[in-house]
GROMACS .gro file of C-alpha atoms in nm:
model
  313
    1UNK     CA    1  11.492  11.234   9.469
    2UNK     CA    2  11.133  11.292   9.511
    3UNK     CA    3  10.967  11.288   9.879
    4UNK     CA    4  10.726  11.076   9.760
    5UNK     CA    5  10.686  10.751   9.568
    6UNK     CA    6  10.304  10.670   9.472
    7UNK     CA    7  10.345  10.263   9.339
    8UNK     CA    8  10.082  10.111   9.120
    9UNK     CA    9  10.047   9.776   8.994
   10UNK     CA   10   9.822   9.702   8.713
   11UNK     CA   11   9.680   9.426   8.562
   12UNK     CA   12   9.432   9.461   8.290
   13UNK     CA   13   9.317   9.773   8.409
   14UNK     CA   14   9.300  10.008   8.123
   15UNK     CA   15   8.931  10.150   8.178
   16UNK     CA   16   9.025  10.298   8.528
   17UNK     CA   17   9.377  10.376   8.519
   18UNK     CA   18   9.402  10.688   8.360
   19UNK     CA   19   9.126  10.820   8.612
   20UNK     CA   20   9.364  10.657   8.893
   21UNK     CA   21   9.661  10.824   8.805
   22UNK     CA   22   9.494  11.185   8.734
   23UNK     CA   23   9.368  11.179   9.095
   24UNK     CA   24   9.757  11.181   9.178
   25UNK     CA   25   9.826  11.427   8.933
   26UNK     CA   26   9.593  11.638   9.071
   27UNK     CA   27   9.724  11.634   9.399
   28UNK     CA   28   9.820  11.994   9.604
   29UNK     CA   29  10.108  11.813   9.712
   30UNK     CA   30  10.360  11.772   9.355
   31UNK     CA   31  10.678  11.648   9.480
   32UNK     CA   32  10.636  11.302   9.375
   33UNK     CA   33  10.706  11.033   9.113
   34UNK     CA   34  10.410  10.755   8.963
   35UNK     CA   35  10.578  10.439   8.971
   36UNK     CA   36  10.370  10.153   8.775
   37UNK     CA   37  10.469   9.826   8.795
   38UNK     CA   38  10.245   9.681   8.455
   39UNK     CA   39  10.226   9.310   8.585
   40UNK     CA   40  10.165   9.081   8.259
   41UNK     CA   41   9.846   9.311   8.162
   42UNK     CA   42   9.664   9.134   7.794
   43UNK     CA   43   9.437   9.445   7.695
   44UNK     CA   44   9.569   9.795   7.625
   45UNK     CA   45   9.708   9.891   7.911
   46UNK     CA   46  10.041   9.967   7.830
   47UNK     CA   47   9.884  10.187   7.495
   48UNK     CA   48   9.677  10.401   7.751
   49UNK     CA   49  10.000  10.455   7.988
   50UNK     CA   50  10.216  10.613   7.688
   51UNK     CA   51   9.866  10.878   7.650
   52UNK     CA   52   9.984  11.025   7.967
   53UNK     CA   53  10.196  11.270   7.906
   54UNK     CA   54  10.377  11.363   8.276
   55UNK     CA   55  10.805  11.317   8.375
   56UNK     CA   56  10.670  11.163   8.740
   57UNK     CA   57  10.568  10.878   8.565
   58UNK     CA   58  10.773  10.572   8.486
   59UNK     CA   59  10.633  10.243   8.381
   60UNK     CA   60  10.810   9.848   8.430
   61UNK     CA   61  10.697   9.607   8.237
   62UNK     CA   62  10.682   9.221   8.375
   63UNK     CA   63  10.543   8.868   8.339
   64UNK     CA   64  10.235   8.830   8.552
   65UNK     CA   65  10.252   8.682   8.877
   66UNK     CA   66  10.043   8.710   9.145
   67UNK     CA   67  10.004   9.048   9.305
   68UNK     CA   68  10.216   9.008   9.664
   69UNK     CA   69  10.519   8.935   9.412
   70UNK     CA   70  10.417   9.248   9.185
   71UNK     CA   71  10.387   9.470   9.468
   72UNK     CA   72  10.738   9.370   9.584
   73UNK     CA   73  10.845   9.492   9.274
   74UNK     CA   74  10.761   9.814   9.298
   75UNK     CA   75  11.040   9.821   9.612
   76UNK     CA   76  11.351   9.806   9.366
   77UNK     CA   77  11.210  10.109   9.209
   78UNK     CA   78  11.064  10.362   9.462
   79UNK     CA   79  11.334  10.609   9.544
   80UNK     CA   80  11.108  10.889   9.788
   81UNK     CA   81  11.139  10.954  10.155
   82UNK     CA   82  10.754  10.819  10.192
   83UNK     CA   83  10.576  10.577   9.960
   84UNK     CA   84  10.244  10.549   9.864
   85UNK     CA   85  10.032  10.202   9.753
   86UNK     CA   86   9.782  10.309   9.491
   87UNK     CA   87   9.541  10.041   9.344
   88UNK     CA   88   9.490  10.085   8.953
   89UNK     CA   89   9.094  10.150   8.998
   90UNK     CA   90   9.103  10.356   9.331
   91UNK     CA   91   9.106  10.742   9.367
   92UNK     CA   92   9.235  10.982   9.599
   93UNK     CA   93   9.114  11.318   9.732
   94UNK     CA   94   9.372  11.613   9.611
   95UNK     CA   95   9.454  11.680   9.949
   96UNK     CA   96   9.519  11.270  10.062
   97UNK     CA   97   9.913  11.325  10.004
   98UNK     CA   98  10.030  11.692  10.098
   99UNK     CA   99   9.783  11.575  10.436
  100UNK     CA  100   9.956  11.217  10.548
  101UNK     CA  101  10.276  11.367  10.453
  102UNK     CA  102  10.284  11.684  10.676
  103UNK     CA  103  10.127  11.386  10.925
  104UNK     CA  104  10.421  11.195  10.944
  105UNK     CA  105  10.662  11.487  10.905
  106UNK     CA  106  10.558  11.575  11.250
  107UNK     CA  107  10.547  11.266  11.417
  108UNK     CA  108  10.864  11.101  11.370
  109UNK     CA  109  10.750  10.773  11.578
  110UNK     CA  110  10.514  10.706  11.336
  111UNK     CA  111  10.542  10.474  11.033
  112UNK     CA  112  10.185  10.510  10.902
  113UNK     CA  113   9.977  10.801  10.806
  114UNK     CA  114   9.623  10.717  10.727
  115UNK     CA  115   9.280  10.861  10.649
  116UNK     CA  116   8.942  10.692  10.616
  117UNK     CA  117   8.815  10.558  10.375
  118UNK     CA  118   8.471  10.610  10.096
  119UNK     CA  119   8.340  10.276   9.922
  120UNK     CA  120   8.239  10.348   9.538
  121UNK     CA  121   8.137  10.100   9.253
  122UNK     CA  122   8.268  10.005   8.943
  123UNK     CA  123   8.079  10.349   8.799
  124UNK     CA  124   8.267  10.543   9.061
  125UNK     CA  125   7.927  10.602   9.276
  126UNK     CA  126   7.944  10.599   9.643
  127UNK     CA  127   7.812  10.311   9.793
  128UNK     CA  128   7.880  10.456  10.156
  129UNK     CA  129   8.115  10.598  10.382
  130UNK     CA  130   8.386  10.320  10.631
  131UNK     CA  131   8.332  10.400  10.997
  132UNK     CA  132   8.567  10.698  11.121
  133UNK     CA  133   8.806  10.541  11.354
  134UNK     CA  134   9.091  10.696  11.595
  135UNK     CA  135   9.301  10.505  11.643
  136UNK     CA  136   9.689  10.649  11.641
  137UNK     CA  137  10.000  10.568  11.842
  138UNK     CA  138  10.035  10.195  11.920
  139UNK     CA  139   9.783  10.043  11.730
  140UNK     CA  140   9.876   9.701  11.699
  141UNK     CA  141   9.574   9.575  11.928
  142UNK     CA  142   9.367   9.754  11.737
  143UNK     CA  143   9.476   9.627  11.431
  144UNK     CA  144   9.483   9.235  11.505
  145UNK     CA  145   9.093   9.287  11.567
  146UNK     CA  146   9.040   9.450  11.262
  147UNK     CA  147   9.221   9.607  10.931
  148UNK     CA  148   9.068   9.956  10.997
  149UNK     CA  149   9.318  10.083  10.727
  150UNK     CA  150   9.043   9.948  10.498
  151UNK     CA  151   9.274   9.955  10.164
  152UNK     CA  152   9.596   9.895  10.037
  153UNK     CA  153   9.560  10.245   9.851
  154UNK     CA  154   9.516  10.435  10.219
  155UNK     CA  155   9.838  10.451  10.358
  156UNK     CA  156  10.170  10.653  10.298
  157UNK     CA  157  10.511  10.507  10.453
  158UNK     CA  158  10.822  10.645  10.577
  159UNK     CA  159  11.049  10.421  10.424
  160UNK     CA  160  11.262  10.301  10.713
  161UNK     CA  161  10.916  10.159  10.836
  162UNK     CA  162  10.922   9.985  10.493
  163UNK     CA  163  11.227   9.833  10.561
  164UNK     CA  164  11.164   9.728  10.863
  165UNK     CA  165  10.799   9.571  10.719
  166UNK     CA  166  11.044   9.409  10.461
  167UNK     CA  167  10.851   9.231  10.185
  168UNK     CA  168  10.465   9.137  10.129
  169UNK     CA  169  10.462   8.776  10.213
  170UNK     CA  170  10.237   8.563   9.892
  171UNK     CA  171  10.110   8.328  10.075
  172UNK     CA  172   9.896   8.589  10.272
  173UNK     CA  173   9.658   8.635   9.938
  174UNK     CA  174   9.451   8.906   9.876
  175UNK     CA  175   9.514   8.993  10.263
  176UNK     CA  176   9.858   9.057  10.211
  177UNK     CA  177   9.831   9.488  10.333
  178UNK     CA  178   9.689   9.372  10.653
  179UNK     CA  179  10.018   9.162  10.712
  180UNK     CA  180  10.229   9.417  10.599
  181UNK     CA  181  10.049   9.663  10.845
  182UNK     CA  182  10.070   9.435  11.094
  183UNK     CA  183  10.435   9.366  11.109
  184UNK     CA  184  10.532   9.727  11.058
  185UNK     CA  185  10.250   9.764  11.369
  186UNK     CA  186  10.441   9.606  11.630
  187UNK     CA  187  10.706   9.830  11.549
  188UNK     CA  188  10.616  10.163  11.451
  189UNK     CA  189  10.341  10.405  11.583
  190UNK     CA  190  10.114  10.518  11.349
  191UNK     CA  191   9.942  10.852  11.250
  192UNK     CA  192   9.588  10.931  11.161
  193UNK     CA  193   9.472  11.200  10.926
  194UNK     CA  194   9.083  11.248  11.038
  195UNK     CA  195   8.936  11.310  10.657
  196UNK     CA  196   8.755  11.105  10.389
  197UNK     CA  197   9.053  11.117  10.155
  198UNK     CA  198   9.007  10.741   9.994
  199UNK     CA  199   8.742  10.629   9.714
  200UNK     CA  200   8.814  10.218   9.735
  201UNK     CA  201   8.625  10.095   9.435
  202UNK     CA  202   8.466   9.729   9.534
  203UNK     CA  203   8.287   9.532   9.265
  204UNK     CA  204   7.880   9.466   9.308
  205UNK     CA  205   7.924   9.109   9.187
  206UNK     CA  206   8.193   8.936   9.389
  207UNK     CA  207   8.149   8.583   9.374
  208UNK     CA  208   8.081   8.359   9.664
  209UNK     CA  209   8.455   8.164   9.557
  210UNK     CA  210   8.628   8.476   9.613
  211UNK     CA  211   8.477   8.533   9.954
  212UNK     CA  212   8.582   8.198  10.030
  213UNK     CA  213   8.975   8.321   9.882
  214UNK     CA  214   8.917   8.568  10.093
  215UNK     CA  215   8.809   8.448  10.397
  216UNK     CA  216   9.102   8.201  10.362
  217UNK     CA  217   9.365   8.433  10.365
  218UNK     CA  218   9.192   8.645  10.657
  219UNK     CA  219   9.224   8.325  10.863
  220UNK     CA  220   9.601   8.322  10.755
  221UNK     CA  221   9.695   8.609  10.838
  222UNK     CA  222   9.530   8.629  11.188
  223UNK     CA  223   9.674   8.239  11.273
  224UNK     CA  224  10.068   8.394  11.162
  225UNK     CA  225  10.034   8.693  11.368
  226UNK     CA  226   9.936   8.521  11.679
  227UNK     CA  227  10.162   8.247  11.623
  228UNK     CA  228  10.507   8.530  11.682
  229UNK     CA  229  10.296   8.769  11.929
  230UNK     CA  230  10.348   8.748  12.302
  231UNK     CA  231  10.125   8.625  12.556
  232UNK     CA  232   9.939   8.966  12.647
  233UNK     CA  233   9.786   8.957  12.298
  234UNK     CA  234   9.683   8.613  12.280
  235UNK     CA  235   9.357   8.730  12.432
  236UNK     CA  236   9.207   8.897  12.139
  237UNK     CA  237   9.271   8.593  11.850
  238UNK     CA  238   8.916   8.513  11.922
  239UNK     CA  239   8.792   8.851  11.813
  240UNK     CA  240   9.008   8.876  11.578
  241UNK     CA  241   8.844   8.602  11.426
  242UNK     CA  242   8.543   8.707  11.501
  243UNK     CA  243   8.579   9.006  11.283
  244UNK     CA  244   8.667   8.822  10.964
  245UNK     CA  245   8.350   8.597  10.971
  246UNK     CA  246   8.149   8.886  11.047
  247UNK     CA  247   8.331   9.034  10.768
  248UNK     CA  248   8.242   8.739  10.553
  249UNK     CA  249   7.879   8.752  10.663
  250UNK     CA  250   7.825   9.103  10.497
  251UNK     CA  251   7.954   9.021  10.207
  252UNK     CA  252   7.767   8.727  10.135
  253UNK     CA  253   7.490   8.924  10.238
  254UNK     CA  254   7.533   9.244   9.951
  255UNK     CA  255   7.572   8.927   9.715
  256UNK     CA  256   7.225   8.792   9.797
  257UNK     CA  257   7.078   8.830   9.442
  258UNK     CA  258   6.792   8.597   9.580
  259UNK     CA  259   7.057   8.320   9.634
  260UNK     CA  260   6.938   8.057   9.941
  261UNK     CA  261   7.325   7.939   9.929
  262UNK     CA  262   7.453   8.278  10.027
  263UNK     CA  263   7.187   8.336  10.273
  264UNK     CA  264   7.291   7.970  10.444
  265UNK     CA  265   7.682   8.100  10.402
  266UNK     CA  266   7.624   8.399  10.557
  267UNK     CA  267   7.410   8.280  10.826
  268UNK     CA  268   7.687   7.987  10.884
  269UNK     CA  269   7.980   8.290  10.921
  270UNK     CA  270   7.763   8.475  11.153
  271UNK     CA  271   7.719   8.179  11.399
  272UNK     CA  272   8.082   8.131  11.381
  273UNK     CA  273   8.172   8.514  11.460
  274UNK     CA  274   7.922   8.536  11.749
  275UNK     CA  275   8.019   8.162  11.885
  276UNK     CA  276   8.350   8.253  11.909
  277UNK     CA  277   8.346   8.600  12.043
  278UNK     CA  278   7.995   8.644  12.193
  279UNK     CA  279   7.995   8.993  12.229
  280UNK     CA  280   8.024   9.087  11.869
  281UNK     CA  281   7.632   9.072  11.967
  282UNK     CA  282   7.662   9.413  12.077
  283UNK     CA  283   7.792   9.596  11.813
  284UNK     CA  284   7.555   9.761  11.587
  285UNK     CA  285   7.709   9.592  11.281
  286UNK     CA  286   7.630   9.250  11.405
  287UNK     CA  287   7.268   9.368  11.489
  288UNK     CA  288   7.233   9.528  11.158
  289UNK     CA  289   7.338   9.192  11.019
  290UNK     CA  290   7.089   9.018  11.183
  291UNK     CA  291   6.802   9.174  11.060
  292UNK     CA  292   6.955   9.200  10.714
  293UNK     CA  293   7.014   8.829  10.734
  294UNK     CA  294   6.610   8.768  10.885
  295UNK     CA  295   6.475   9.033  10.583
  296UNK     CA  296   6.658   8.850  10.304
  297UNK     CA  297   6.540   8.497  10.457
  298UNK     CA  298   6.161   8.601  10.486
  299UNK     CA  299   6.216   8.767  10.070
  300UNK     CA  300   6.379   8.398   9.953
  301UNK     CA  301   6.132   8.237  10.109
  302UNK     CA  302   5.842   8.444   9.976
  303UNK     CA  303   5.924   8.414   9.621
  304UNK     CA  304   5.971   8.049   9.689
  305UNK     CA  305   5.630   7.996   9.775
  306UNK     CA  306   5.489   8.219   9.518
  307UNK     CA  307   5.703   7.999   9.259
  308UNK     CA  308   5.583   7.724   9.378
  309UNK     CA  309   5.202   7.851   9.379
  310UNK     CA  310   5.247   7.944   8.976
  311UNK     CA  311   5.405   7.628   8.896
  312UNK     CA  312   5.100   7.436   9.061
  313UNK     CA  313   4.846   7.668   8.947
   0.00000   0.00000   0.00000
């Protein structure tokens, strides 16, 4: 049995899995097995798996569903001591496994190991570093106000924290890790390896309907954790909040593209964030919002008059 199992599932994603999976092959740490769970993929997916020629690496085929249900799937087959979430188009430093695993090797307590995180496009270029954050321990306060584990492909689990975690619940959406982390939060303590060792590849282009997906199952998830947490929590479901809409607000904002409807969305998010937890106001990234929200306003509005001067003239 290998000490750990690295889990992939893959839709469609034949231009950036083979890079994927090499980043785990060229890990320092080797005791492991690839696990991908192929979930319905139309395009050659499958064809570029069978390139890679490595005995860690076993593929399961399956009708698509949506990707809570595939990632479930992966459970029946993991067999290591510790498993690792790996999303088809992410990449990991070669140090991100032997790291988190000597981690939770010598913390027992802890469920979670996890590292911080670097933001790259669809080209693989770094679009910026996440925040370094410190949190370790009991982190479940902490991680109502905010998923600061950034990524589904970020942490490594012992597996009686997976059991306890159970299953990643579908109706959660594309927020179903910060759930998962959630409930295996207000159990477990959890570990932090202080190193870049994550390259989460976001697209450039999201749409404004899948920030609205997105923002939906945010809102989900915080409303079911607060509904089973005890009174002392209660407190922070406002910030919690808070933190998704200013979430929202960003990304409406890097989809500007000289769009007046994401400018009014995002300015709609931030009034929400700051109404309900005021002193979001103080945090840099609010401020820095602000004046990206003013600059993009004051752009829109300037090419709107000049459009209108040419069309007259």
């Amino acid at each position: 049995m290998p000490t750990v199992s690295v889990v992939m599932t893959v839709y469609n994603g034949e231009k950036t899995i083979v890079e994927t999976i090499s980043s785990v092959l060229k890990q320092t740490f080797s005791d492991f097995e690839i696990i991908v769970v192929n979930n319905g993929s139309t395009d050659n997916t499958l064809e570029v798996l069978k390139n890679i020629q490595d005995q860690r690496l076993k593929v399961f085929s399956y009708e698509h569903v949506d990707l809570p249900t595939s990632l479930n799937r992966c459970f029946s087959h993991a067999t290591g001591e510790f498993l690792a979430f790996l999303d088809a188009d992410d990449l990991w430093t070669s140090d991100k496994l032997e790291l988190q695993v000597q981690a939770l090797q010598k913390n027992p307590k802890a469920g979670i190991a996890y590292s911080w995180t670097n933001f790259i496009d669809e080209q693989g270029q770094l679009l910026g570093k996440g925040e370094p954050i410190y949190f370790k321990g009991n982190v479940l306060a902490n991680l109502l106000v905010c998923n600061f584990i950034a990524s589904g492909s970020n942490a490594l689990i012992r597996k009686k924290a997976i059991e306890s975690g159970e299953y990643f619940d579908p109706e959660c959406g594309s927020c179903t890790d910060w759930d998962y982390w959630l409930r295996i939060a207000s159990k477990w303590e959890f570990v932090l390896v202080p190193k870049y060792q994550v390259f989460y590849r976001q697209s450039s282009h999201s749409t404004s309907s899948k920030i609205e997906q997105m923002e939906k199952a945010c809102v989900f998830v915080v409303e079911k954790a607060f509904k089973t947490l005890p009174p002392e929590f209660q407190y922070l479901k406002n910030q919690s909040l808070a933190t998704v809409y200013q979430y929202c607000t960003r990304k409406y904002l890097q989809n500007y593209s000289n769009s007046i409807d994401n400018l009014i969305q995002a300015r709609k998010k931030l009034w929400m964030a700051i109404s309900l937890y005021p002193p979001i106001l103080l945090q840099g990234n609010t401020q820095r919002l602000i004046i990206g929200l003013i600059k993009r306003w004051i752009v829109t509005e300037l090419l709107k008059t000049k459009f209108l001067a040419s069309r007259e003239s």
